[in-house]
PDB file of C-alpha atoms in Angstrom:
ATOM      1  CA  UNK A 110    -161.628  17.236  90.028  1.00  0.00           C
ATOM      2  CA  UNK A 111    -163.431  18.889  93.205  1.00  0.00           C
ATOM      3  CA  UNK A 112    -164.303  15.641  95.090  1.00  0.00           C
ATOM      4  CA  UNK A 113    -163.600  12.159  95.452  1.00  0.00           C
ATOM      5  CA  UNK A 114    -163.767   9.180  97.917  1.00  0.00           C
ATOM      6  CA  UNK A 115    -160.567   8.104  99.825  1.00  0.00           C
ATOM      7  CA  UNK A 116    -161.074   4.649 100.829  1.00  0.00           C
ATOM      8  CA  UNK A 117    -159.002   2.184 102.901  1.00  0.00           C
ATOM      9  CA  UNK A 118    -159.274  -1.877 102.958  1.00  0.00           C
ATOM     10  CA  UNK A 119    -160.552  -2.979 106.745  1.00  0.00           C
ATOM     11  CA  UNK A 120    -161.545  -6.338 108.331  1.00  0.00           C
ATOM     12  CA  UNK A 121    -158.595  -7.945 107.404  1.00  0.00           C
ATOM     13  CA  UNK A 122    -158.203 -10.401 110.205  1.00  0.00           C
ATOM     14  CA  UNK A 123    -159.546 -13.943 111.030  1.00  0.00           C
ATOM     15  CA  UNK A 124    -160.159 -15.549 114.324  1.00  0.00           C
ATOM     16  CA  UNK A 125    -157.289 -14.316 116.816  1.00  0.00           C
ATOM     17  CA  UNK A 126    -155.506 -12.831 114.022  1.00  0.00           C
ATOM     18  CA  UNK A 127    -156.125  -8.649 114.101  1.00  0.00           C
ATOM     19  CA  UNK A 128    -157.083  -6.711 112.758  1.00  0.00           C
ATOM     20  CA  UNK A 129    -155.756  -4.241 115.303  1.00  0.00           C
ATOM     21  CA  UNK A 130    -158.002  -1.165 115.854  1.00  0.00           C
ATOM     22  CA  UNK A 131    -159.016   0.167 113.026  1.00  0.00           C
ATOM     23  CA  UNK A 132    -160.724   3.368 114.173  1.00  0.00           C
ATOM     24  CA  UNK A 133    -157.921   5.839 113.631  1.00  0.00           C
ATOM     25  CA  UNK A 134    -157.918   4.926 109.991  1.00  0.00           C
ATOM     26  CA  UNK A 135    -161.753   5.116 109.745  1.00  0.00           C
ATOM     27  CA  UNK A 136    -161.521   8.363 111.406  1.00  0.00           C
ATOM     28  CA  UNK A 137    -159.514   9.703 108.084  1.00  0.00           C
ATOM     29  CA  UNK A 138    -161.472   8.036 105.494  1.00  0.00           C
ATOM     30  CA  UNK A 139    -164.870   8.460 103.819  1.00  0.00           C
ATOM     31  CA  UNK A 140    -165.224   4.692 102.658  1.00  0.00           C
ATOM     32  CA  UNK A 141    -164.543   1.216 104.226  1.00  0.00           C
ATOM     33  CA  UNK A 142    -163.351  -1.562 101.748  1.00  0.00           C
ATOM     34  CA  UNK A 143    -164.482  -4.553 104.416  1.00  0.00           C
ATOM     35  CA  UNK A 144    -163.248  -8.126 103.836  1.00  0.00           C
ATOM     36  CA  UNK A 145    -166.165 -10.413 103.307  1.00  0.00           C
ATOM     37  CA  UNK A 146    -164.651 -13.534 104.242  1.00  0.00           C
ATOM     38  CA  UNK A 147    -163.010 -15.046 101.323  1.00  0.00           C
ATOM     39  CA  UNK A 148    -159.107 -13.631 101.653  1.00  0.00           C
ATOM     40  CA  UNK A 149    -159.812 -12.190 105.117  1.00  0.00           C
ATOM     41  CA  UNK A 150    -162.634 -11.472 107.693  1.00  0.00           C
ATOM     42  CA  UNK A 151    -165.272 -13.528 109.989  1.00  0.00           C
ATOM     43  CA  UNK A 152    -168.473 -13.015 111.131  1.00  0.00           C
ATOM     44  CA  UNK A 153    -167.424 -11.161 114.029  1.00  0.00           C
ATOM     45  CA  UNK A 154    -165.018  -9.046 112.570  1.00  0.00           C
ATOM     46  CA  UNK A 155    -167.211  -8.158 109.427  1.00  0.00           C
ATOM     47  CA  UNK A 156    -169.907  -7.430 112.094  1.00  0.00           C
ATOM     48  CA  UNK A 157    -167.398  -5.259 114.175  1.00  0.00           C
ATOM     49  CA  UNK A 158    -166.027  -3.740 110.992  1.00  0.00           C
ATOM     50  CA  UNK A 159    -169.471  -2.827 109.743  1.00  0.00           C
ATOM     51  CA  UNK A 160    -170.499  -1.018 113.392  1.00  0.00           C
ATOM     52  CA  UNK A 161    -167.190   1.064 113.327  1.00  0.00           C
ATOM     53  CA  UNK A 162    -167.685   2.379 109.985  1.00  0.00           C
ATOM     54  CA  UNK A 163    -171.442   2.824 110.265  1.00  0.00           C
ATOM     55  CA  UNK A 164    -170.945   5.020 113.545  1.00  0.00           C
ATOM     56  CA  UNK A 165    -168.324   7.440 111.838  1.00  0.00           C
ATOM     57  CA  UNK A 166    -170.501   7.523 108.486  1.00  0.00           C
ATOM     58  CA  UNK A 167    -168.191   5.941 106.881  1.00  0.00           C
ATOM     59  CA  UNK A 168    -169.609   4.326 103.472  1.00  0.00           C
ATOM     60  CA  UNK A 169    -169.276   0.405 103.330  1.00  0.00           C
ATOM     61  CA  UNK A 170    -168.117  -1.300 100.434  1.00  0.00           C
ATOM     62  CA  UNK A 171    -167.614  -5.345  99.431  1.00  0.00           C
ATOM     63  CA  UNK A 172    -164.471  -6.005  98.907  1.00  0.00           C
ATOM     64  CA  UNK A 173    -164.618  -9.415  97.062  1.00  0.00           C
ATOM     65  CA  UNK A 174    -161.862 -12.051  96.192  1.00  0.00           C
ATOM     66  CA  UNK A 175    -160.775 -15.202  95.129  1.00  0.00           C
ATOM     67  CA  UNK A 176    -161.404 -17.842  97.891  1.00  0.00           C
ATOM     68  CA  UNK A 177    -157.503 -17.785  99.213  1.00  0.00           C
ATOM     69  CA  UNK A 178    -157.309 -17.236 102.765  1.00  0.00           C
ATOM     70  CA  UNK A 179    -154.041 -18.867 103.005  1.00  0.00           C
ATOM     71  CA  UNK A 180    -152.628 -16.369 100.255  1.00  0.00           C
ATOM     72  CA  UNK A 181    -154.762 -13.529 101.631  1.00  0.00           C
ATOM     73  CA  UNK A 182    -156.315 -13.177  98.069  1.00  0.00           C
ATOM     74  CA  UNK A 183    -153.146 -12.218  96.543  1.00  0.00           C
ATOM     75  CA  UNK A 184    -152.633 -15.483  94.532  1.00  0.00           C
ATOM     76  CA  UNK A 185    -154.451 -16.151  91.185  1.00  0.00           C
ATOM     77  CA  UNK A 186    -157.083 -18.790  90.828  1.00  0.00           C
ATOM     78  CA  UNK A 187    -158.110 -20.281  88.122  1.00  0.00           C
ATOM     79  CA  UNK A 188    -161.604 -20.597  88.911  1.00  0.00           C
ATOM     80  CA  UNK A 189    -164.280 -20.830  86.720  1.00  0.00           C
ATOM     81  CA  UNK A 190    -166.389 -17.734  85.736  1.00  0.00           C
ATOM     82  CA  UNK A 191    -169.763 -18.947  86.639  1.00  0.00           C
ATOM     83  CA  UNK A 192    -168.294 -20.478  89.990  1.00  0.00           C
ATOM     84  CA  UNK A 193    -166.709 -17.177  90.412  1.00  0.00           C
ATOM     85  CA  UNK A 194    -169.842 -15.048  90.082  1.00  0.00           C
ATOM     86  CA  UNK A 195    -171.798 -17.192  92.688  1.00  0.00           C
ATOM     87  CA  UNK A 196    -168.619 -16.774  95.411  1.00  0.00           C
ATOM     88  CA  UNK A 197    -168.972 -13.157  94.786  1.00  0.00           C
ATOM     89  CA  UNK A 198    -172.675 -12.847  95.207  1.00  0.00           C
ATOM     90  CA  UNK A 199    -172.210 -15.431  98.280  1.00  0.00           C
ATOM     91  CA  UNK A 200    -169.722 -12.440  99.904  1.00  0.00           C
ATOM     92  CA  UNK A 201    -171.582  -9.738  98.758  1.00  0.00           C
ATOM     93  CA  UNK A 202    -174.419 -11.168 100.715  1.00  0.00           C
ATOM     94  CA  UNK A 203    -172.686 -12.176 103.844  1.00  0.00           C
ATOM     95  CA  UNK A 204    -171.543  -8.342 104.484  1.00  0.00           C
ATOM     96  CA  UNK A 205    -175.143  -6.954 103.278  1.00  0.00           C
ATOM     97  CA  UNK A 206    -176.451  -8.562 106.735  1.00  0.00           C
ATOM     98  CA  UNK A 207    -173.980  -7.016 109.023  1.00  0.00           C
ATOM     99  CA  UNK A 208    -174.012  -3.665 106.971  1.00  0.00           C
ATOM    100  CA  UNK A 209    -177.840  -3.671 107.765  1.00  0.00           C
ATOM    101  CA  UNK A 210    -177.704  -4.601 111.571  1.00  0.00           C
ATOM    102  CA  UNK A 211    -175.385  -1.376 111.924  1.00  0.00           C
ATOM    103  CA  UNK A 212    -178.284   0.629 110.104  1.00  0.00           C
ATOM    104  CA  UNK A 213    -176.163   1.121 106.874  1.00  0.00           C
ATOM    105  CA  UNK A 214    -175.822  -0.976 103.587  1.00  0.00           C
ATOM    106  CA  UNK A 215    -173.619  -1.828 100.905  1.00  0.00           C
ATOM    107  CA  UNK A 216    -172.885   1.271  98.661  1.00  0.00           C
ATOM    108  CA  UNK A 217    -170.055  -0.101  96.134  1.00  0.00           C
ATOM    109  CA  UNK A 218    -168.195  -3.231  95.360  1.00  0.00           C
ATOM    110  CA  UNK A 219    -164.548  -3.290  94.705  1.00  0.00           C
ATOM    111  CA  UNK A 220    -162.322  -6.386  93.993  1.00  0.00           C
ATOM    112  CA  UNK A 221    -159.206  -7.141  95.998  1.00  0.00           C
ATOM    113  CA  UNK A 222    -155.544  -8.411  95.233  1.00  0.00           C
ATOM    114  CA  UNK A 223    -155.068 -10.454  92.651  1.00  0.00           C
ATOM    115  CA  UNK A 224    -158.754 -10.664  91.473  1.00  0.00           C
ATOM    116  CA  UNK A 225    -158.316  -7.078  91.211  1.00  0.00           C
ATOM    117  CA  UNK A 226    -155.214  -7.138  89.158  1.00  0.00           C
ATOM    118  CA  UNK A 227    -156.490 -10.097  86.863  1.00  0.00           C
ATOM    119  CA  UNK A 228    -160.163  -8.338  86.137  1.00  0.00           C
ATOM    120  CA  UNK A 229    -157.770  -5.711  84.053  1.00  0.00           C
ATOM    121  CA  UNK A 230    -156.806  -7.946  81.429  1.00  0.00           C
ATOM    122  CA  UNK A 231    -158.762 -11.529  82.296  1.00  0.00           C
ATOM    123  CA  UNK A 232    -161.834 -11.332  80.581  1.00  0.00           C
ATOM    124  CA  UNK A 233    -163.849 -14.116  82.126  1.00  0.00           C
ATOM    125  CA  UNK A 234    -162.984 -12.660  85.528  1.00  0.00           C
ATOM    126  CA  UNK A 235    -163.756  -9.300  84.575  1.00  0.00           C
ATOM    127  CA  UNK A 236    -167.142 -10.460  83.215  1.00  0.00           C
ATOM    128  CA  UNK A 237    -167.897 -12.153  86.337  1.00  0.00           C
ATOM    129  CA  UNK A 238    -167.463  -8.976  88.739  1.00  0.00           C
ATOM    130  CA  UNK A 239    -169.713  -7.126  86.620  1.00  0.00           C
ATOM    131  CA  UNK A 240    -171.918 -10.223  86.526  1.00  0.00           C
ATOM    132  CA  UNK A 241    -172.326 -10.307  90.137  1.00  0.00           C
ATOM    133  CA  UNK A 242    -172.757  -6.899  90.704  1.00  0.00           C
ATOM    134  CA  UNK A 243    -175.585  -6.595  87.808  1.00  0.00           C
ATOM    135  CA  UNK A 244    -177.471  -9.854  89.599  1.00  0.00           C
ATOM    136  CA  UNK A 245    -177.046  -8.180  92.978  1.00  0.00           C
ATOM    137  CA  UNK A 246    -177.546  -4.263  92.605  1.00  0.00           C
ATOM    138  CA  UNK A 247    -176.820  -2.761  89.281  1.00  0.00           C
ATOM    139  CA  UNK A 248    -177.243   0.584  90.867  1.00  0.00           C
ATOM    140  CA  UNK A 249    -173.839   0.002  93.208  1.00  0.00           C
ATOM    141  CA  UNK A 250    -170.541   1.771  91.944  1.00  0.00           C
ATOM    142  CA  UNK A 251    -167.965  -0.522  91.011  1.00  0.00           C
ATOM    143  CA  UNK A 252    -164.382   0.916  92.142  1.00  0.00           C
ATOM    144  CA  UNK A 253    -162.031  -0.148  89.283  1.00  0.00           C
ATOM    145  CA  UNK A 254    -158.769   0.749  86.927  1.00  0.00           C
ATOM    146  CA  UNK A 255    -159.528   2.753  84.090  1.00  0.00           C
ATOM    147  CA  UNK A 256    -158.420   1.291  80.525  1.00  0.00           C
ATOM    148  CA  UNK A 257    -159.317  -2.211  82.070  1.00  0.00           C
ATOM    149  CA  UNK A 258    -161.330  -5.084  80.913  1.00  0.00           C
ATOM    150  CA  UNK A 259    -163.605  -4.763  83.903  1.00  0.00           C
ATOM    151  CA  UNK A 260    -164.090  -1.271  83.427  1.00  0.00           C
ATOM    152  CA  UNK A 261    -165.124  -1.759  79.881  1.00  0.00           C
ATOM    153  CA  UNK A 262    -167.524  -4.581  80.617  1.00  0.00           C
ATOM    154  CA  UNK A 263    -169.012  -2.661  83.304  1.00  0.00           C
ATOM    155  CA  UNK A 264    -169.817   0.043  80.793  1.00  0.00           C
ATOM    156  CA  UNK A 265    -171.191  -2.123  78.221  1.00  0.00           C
ATOM    157  CA  UNK A 266    -173.566  -3.911  81.372  1.00  0.00           C
ATOM    158  CA  UNK A 267    -174.792  -0.253  82.328  1.00  0.00           C
ATOM    159  CA  UNK A 268    -172.457  -0.830  85.879  1.00  0.00           C
ATOM    160  CA  UNK A 269    -171.175   2.589  86.933  1.00  0.00           C
ATOM    161  CA  UNK A 270    -167.324   2.224  87.323  1.00  0.00           C
ATOM    162  CA  UNK A 271    -165.434   4.473  89.406  1.00  0.00           C
ATOM    163  CA  UNK A 272    -162.434   5.325  88.639  1.00  0.00           C
ATOM    164  CA  UNK A 273    -159.721   4.516  91.372  1.00  0.00           C
ATOM    165  CA  UNK A 274    -156.060   5.178  92.222  1.00  0.00           C
ATOM    166  CA  UNK A 275    -153.397   3.940  94.572  1.00  0.00           C
ATOM    167  CA  UNK A 276    -151.737   6.510  96.698  1.00  0.00           C
ATOM    168  CA  UNK A 277    -149.390   4.127  98.470  1.00  0.00           C
ATOM    169  CA  UNK A 278    -148.766   1.569  95.053  1.00  0.00           C
ATOM    170  CA  UNK A 279    -146.185   2.202  92.474  1.00  0.00           C
ATOM    171  CA  UNK A 280    -147.200   2.135  88.822  1.00  0.00           C
ATOM    172  CA  UNK A 281    -146.020   0.693  85.885  1.00  0.00           C
ATOM    173  CA  UNK A 282    -145.733   2.658  82.362  1.00  0.00           C
ATOM    174  CA  UNK A 283    -149.061   0.875  81.527  1.00  0.00           C
ATOM    175  CA  UNK A 284    -150.733   2.313  84.440  1.00  0.00           C
ATOM    176  CA  UNK A 285    -151.236  -0.732  86.198  1.00  0.00           C
ATOM    177  CA  UNK A 286    -149.988  -1.486  89.532  1.00  0.00           C
ATOM    178  CA  UNK A 287    -146.463  -2.438  89.903  1.00  0.00           C
ATOM    179  CA  UNK A 288    -146.349  -6.303  91.320  1.00  0.00           C
ATOM    180  CA  UNK A 289    -145.853  -6.212  95.320  1.00  0.00           C
ATOM    181  CA  UNK A 290    -142.765  -8.389  94.552  1.00  0.00           C
ATOM    182  CA  UNK A 291    -141.091  -5.605  92.458  1.00  0.00           C
ATOM    183  CA  UNK A 292    -139.031  -2.716  93.877  1.00  0.00           C
ATOM    184  CA  UNK A 293    -141.224   0.359  94.128  1.00  0.00           C
ATOM    185  CA  UNK A 294    -144.291  -1.536  94.807  1.00  0.00           C
ATOM    186  CA  UNK A 295    -145.192   0.269  97.820  1.00  0.00           C
ATOM    187  CA  UNK A 296    -145.203   3.925  98.701  1.00  0.00           C
ATOM    188  CA  UNK A 297    -144.321   4.101 102.813  1.00  0.00           C
ATOM    189  CA  UNK A 298    -143.577   8.124 102.958  1.00  0.00           C
ATOM    190  CA  UNK A 299    -146.884  10.095 103.526  1.00  0.00           C
ATOM    191  CA  UNK A 300    -145.275  13.268 102.019  1.00  0.00           C
ATOM    192  CA  UNK A 301    -144.840  11.456  98.866  1.00  0.00           C
ATOM    193  CA  UNK A 302    -148.136   9.583  98.980  1.00  0.00           C
ATOM    194  CA  UNK A 303    -149.957  12.876  99.632  1.00  0.00           C
ATOM    195  CA  UNK A 304    -148.073  14.475  96.213  1.00  0.00           C
ATOM    196  CA  UNK A 305    -149.294  11.530  94.472  1.00  0.00           C
ATOM    197  CA  UNK A 306    -152.638  11.846  95.777  1.00  0.00           C
ATOM    198  CA  UNK A 307    -152.816  15.355  95.059  1.00  0.00           C
ATOM    199  CA  UNK A 308    -151.283  15.078  91.457  1.00  0.00           C
ATOM    200  CA  UNK A 309    -153.912  11.960  90.572  1.00  0.00           C
ATOM    201  CA  UNK A 310    -156.982  14.346  91.850  1.00  0.00           C
ATOM    202  CA  UNK A 311    -155.879  17.343  90.274  1.00  0.00           C
ATOM    203  CA  UNK A 312    -154.466  15.958  86.922  1.00  0.00           C
ATOM    204  CA  UNK A 313    -155.198  12.379  86.408  1.00  0.00           C
ATOM    205  CA  UNK A 314    -151.755  11.427  86.220  1.00  0.00           C
ATOM    206  CA  UNK A 315    -149.038   9.730  88.159  1.00  0.00           C
ATOM    207  CA  UNK A 316    -145.061   8.950  87.323  1.00  0.00           C
ATOM    208  CA  UNK A 317    -144.598   5.465  87.065  1.00  0.00           C
ATOM    209  CA  UNK A 318    -141.599   3.474  88.673  1.00  0.00           C
ATOM    210  CA  UNK A 319    -139.624   4.340  85.386  1.00  0.00           C
ATOM    211  CA  UNK A 320    -140.327   8.589  86.021  1.00  0.00           C
ATOM    212  CA  UNK A 321    -142.922   8.631  82.945  1.00  0.00           C
ATOM    213  CA  UNK A 322    -145.957  10.467  83.607  1.00  0.00           C
ATOM    214  CA  UNK A 323    -148.912   7.983  83.134  1.00  0.00           C
ATOM    215  CA  UNK A 324    -152.730   8.510  82.928  1.00  0.00           C
ATOM    216  CA  UNK A 325    -154.714   6.873  85.447  1.00  0.00           C
ATOM    217  CA  UNK A 326    -157.965   8.680  85.079  1.00  0.00           C
ATOM    218  CA  UNK A 327    -160.322   7.357  82.318  1.00  0.00           C
ATOM    219  CA  UNK A 328    -160.711   9.524  78.874  1.00  0.00           C
ATOM    220  CA  UNK A 329    -162.380  12.777  79.478  1.00  0.00           C
ATOM    221  CA  UNK A 330    -162.776  11.973  83.059  1.00  0.00           C
ATOM    222  CA  UNK A 331    -161.159  12.366  86.792  1.00  0.00           C
ATOM    223  CA  UNK A 332    -160.352  10.037  89.397  1.00  0.00           C
ATOM    224  CA  UNK A 333    -162.998   9.165  91.509  1.00  0.00           C
ATOM    225  CA  UNK A 334    -161.663   7.251  94.419  1.00  0.00           C
ATOM    226  CA  UNK A 335    -158.157   7.011  96.018  1.00  0.00           C
ATOM    227  CA  UNK A 336    -157.003   4.173  98.126  1.00  0.00           C
ATOM    228  CA  UNK A 337    -154.356   3.637 101.126  1.00  0.00           C
ATOM    229  CA  UNK A 338    -154.183   0.177 102.131  1.00  0.00           C
ATOM    230  CA  UNK A 339    -154.600  -0.379 105.915  1.00  0.00           C
ATOM    231  CA  UNK A 340    -151.446  -2.617 105.730  1.00  0.00           C
ATOM    232  CA  UNK A 341    -149.012  -0.448 104.218  1.00  0.00           C
ATOM    233  CA  UNK A 342    -146.640   0.606 107.066  1.00  0.00           C
ATOM    234  CA  UNK A 343    -148.104   4.165 108.553  1.00  0.00           C
ATOM    235  CA  UNK A 344    -151.162   4.051 106.695  1.00  0.00           C
ATOM    236  CA  UNK A 345    -152.644   6.268 109.475  1.00  0.00           C
ATOM    237  CA  UNK A 346    -150.161   8.745 108.993  1.00  0.00           C
ATOM    238  CA  UNK A 347    -150.518   8.279 104.937  1.00  0.00           C
ATOM    239  CA  UNK A 348    -154.149   8.854 105.128  1.00  0.00           C
ATOM    240  CA  UNK A 349    -153.722  11.748 107.505  1.00  0.00           C
ATOM    241  CA  UNK A 350    -151.481  13.581 105.043  1.00  0.00           C
ATOM    242  CA  UNK A 351    -153.550  12.815 101.907  1.00  0.00           C
ATOM    243  CA  UNK A 352    -156.491  14.478 103.481  1.00  0.00           C
ATOM    244  CA  UNK A 353    -154.629  17.451 104.586  1.00  0.00           C
ATOM    245  CA  UNK A 354    -152.682  17.892 101.137  1.00  0.00           C
ATOM    246  CA  UNK A 355    -156.556  17.590  99.253  1.00  0.00           C
ATOM    247  CA  UNK A 356    -157.996  19.954 101.529  1.00  0.00           C
ATOM    248  CA  UNK A 357    -155.213  22.477 100.799  1.00  0.00           C
ATOM    249  CA  UNK A 358    -155.525  21.755  97.021  1.00  0.00           C
ATOM    250  CA  UNK A 359    -159.302  22.132  97.182  1.00  0.00           C
ATOM    251  CA  UNK A 360    -159.980  18.723  96.525  1.00  0.00           C
ATOM    252  CA  UNK A 361    -163.124  17.703  98.850  1.00  0.00           C
ATOM    253  CA  UNK A 362    -163.762  14.209  99.942  1.00  0.00           C
ATOM    254  CA  UNK A 363    -166.945  12.188  99.803  1.00  0.00           C
ATOM    255  CA  UNK A 364    -168.529   8.572  99.787  1.00  0.00           C
ATOM    256  CA  UNK A 365    -168.594   6.957  96.562  1.00  0.00           C
ATOM    257  CA  UNK A 366    -172.488   7.149  96.218  1.00  0.00           C
ATOM    258  CA  UNK A 367    -172.290  11.056  96.824  1.00  0.00           C
ATOM    259  CA  UNK A 368    -169.906  11.711  93.967  1.00  0.00           C
ATOM    260  CA  UNK A 369    -170.778  12.291  90.350  1.00  0.00           C
ATOM    261  CA  UNK A 370    -171.203   9.140  88.828  1.00  0.00           C
ATOM    262  CA  UNK A 371    -172.071   7.429  91.856  1.00  0.00           C
ATOM    263  CA  UNK A 372    -175.286   5.250  92.537  1.00  0.00           C
ATOM    264  CA  UNK A 373    -178.157   5.928  89.972  1.00  0.00           C
ATOM    265  CA  UNK A 374    -176.228   7.830  87.831  1.00  0.00           C
ATOM    266  CA  UNK A 375    -176.359   7.328  83.799  1.00  0.00           C
ATOM    267  CA  UNK A 376    -173.974   5.347  82.111  1.00  0.00           C
ATOM    268  CA  UNK A 377    -172.571   6.508  78.666  1.00  0.00           C
ATOM    269  CA  UNK A 378    -171.035   3.808  76.520  1.00  0.00           C
ATOM    270  CA  UNK A 379    -169.078   4.772  73.430  1.00  0.00           C
ATOM    271  CA  UNK A 380    -168.967   2.989  69.740  1.00  0.00           C
ATOM    272  CA  UNK A 381    -165.766   2.151  70.267  1.00  0.00           C
ATOM    273  CA  UNK A 382    -165.833   0.439  73.680  1.00  0.00           C
ATOM    274  CA  UNK A 383    -169.101  -1.580  72.265  1.00  0.00           C
ATOM    275  CA  UNK A 384    -167.254  -2.785  69.389  1.00  0.00           C
ATOM    276  CA  UNK A 385    -164.273  -3.648  70.931  1.00  0.00           C
ATOM    277  CA  UNK A 386    -165.919  -5.899  73.918  1.00  0.00           C
ATOM    278  CA  UNK A 387    -168.381  -7.460  71.487  1.00  0.00           C
ATOM    279  CA  UNK A 388    -165.334  -8.628  68.979  1.00  0.00           C
ATOM    280  CA  UNK A 389    -163.816  -9.728  72.285  1.00  0.00           C
ATOM    281  CA  UNK A 390    -167.003 -11.781  73.552  1.00  0.00           C
ATOM    282  CA  UNK A 391    -167.570 -13.059  69.896  1.00  0.00           C
ATOM    283  CA  UNK A 392    -163.769 -14.210  69.705  1.00  0.00           C
ATOM    284  CA  UNK A 393    -164.268 -16.005  73.302  1.00  0.00           C
ATOM    285  CA  UNK A 394    -167.613 -17.895  72.253  1.00  0.00           C
ATOM    286  CA  UNK A 395    -165.840 -18.842  68.800  1.00  0.00           C
ATOM    287  CA  UNK A 396    -162.952 -20.504  70.791  1.00  0.00           C
ATOM    288  CA  UNK A 397    -165.005 -22.223  73.265  1.00  0.00           C
ATOM    289  CA  UNK A 398    -167.062 -23.786  70.812  1.00  0.00           C
ATOM    290  CA  UNK A 399    -164.155 -24.940  68.502  1.00  0.00           C
ATOM    291  CA  UNK A 400    -163.276 -28.757  68.638  1.00  0.00           C
TER     292      UNK A 400
END
């Protein structure tokens, strides 16, 4: 691994409630996952955040979520997939206006919170994310975890998934994120986060909460993006430590579109993935048609 994007969640306030000055964090990342109004963010915050990111040359990504302001997008919502597609398009379109006013544009898409986690296994919501991206702009990369429903469905649809890992979150033995309600879910020590970041960048693996080495990179590929959450205590220090560790390890950082596999790159789909997803879709259709 020689290059990846370092991203963070920003714009996560509403009205009089935050966010605080995010400039110091934006100074240390290359991509900003901007809340689009459904879990956080309002028109003033969206415009200001896009302007702040664009002024620093930081890529703007649409961080889309369930319609859940009260729960900060961290509650699963059983919304019909067709409705979810429209809600995601609504969020992308809102952010795009402010990104363009700032002289930039949306350059990637990433789900937030419960939607991100659900899309790892929930076929309907994984498909909704991919469909929304293809309808909006299929050239946009989709940040997500490998070996998940949303990853496989993106490949089938011709959307470029970029493998993402989290420097400030704990992992299960299955390579998924530990629920925030459980011990070891959040990493707050900058040195530990930096060590994990370099390991993930160089080997594609991370130690789970049980001490097991699990692969978080795609088979035969590398991690393309690392995330530090802006609401993790000490996020600025974590981002700074990660940048320093990556530089010392010979890993450069860039925006998602600048990386191999960014916008416009070709997508290779294996026959195995195609067969697996086709079988799943067939089973879903059969189940829906059953009396």
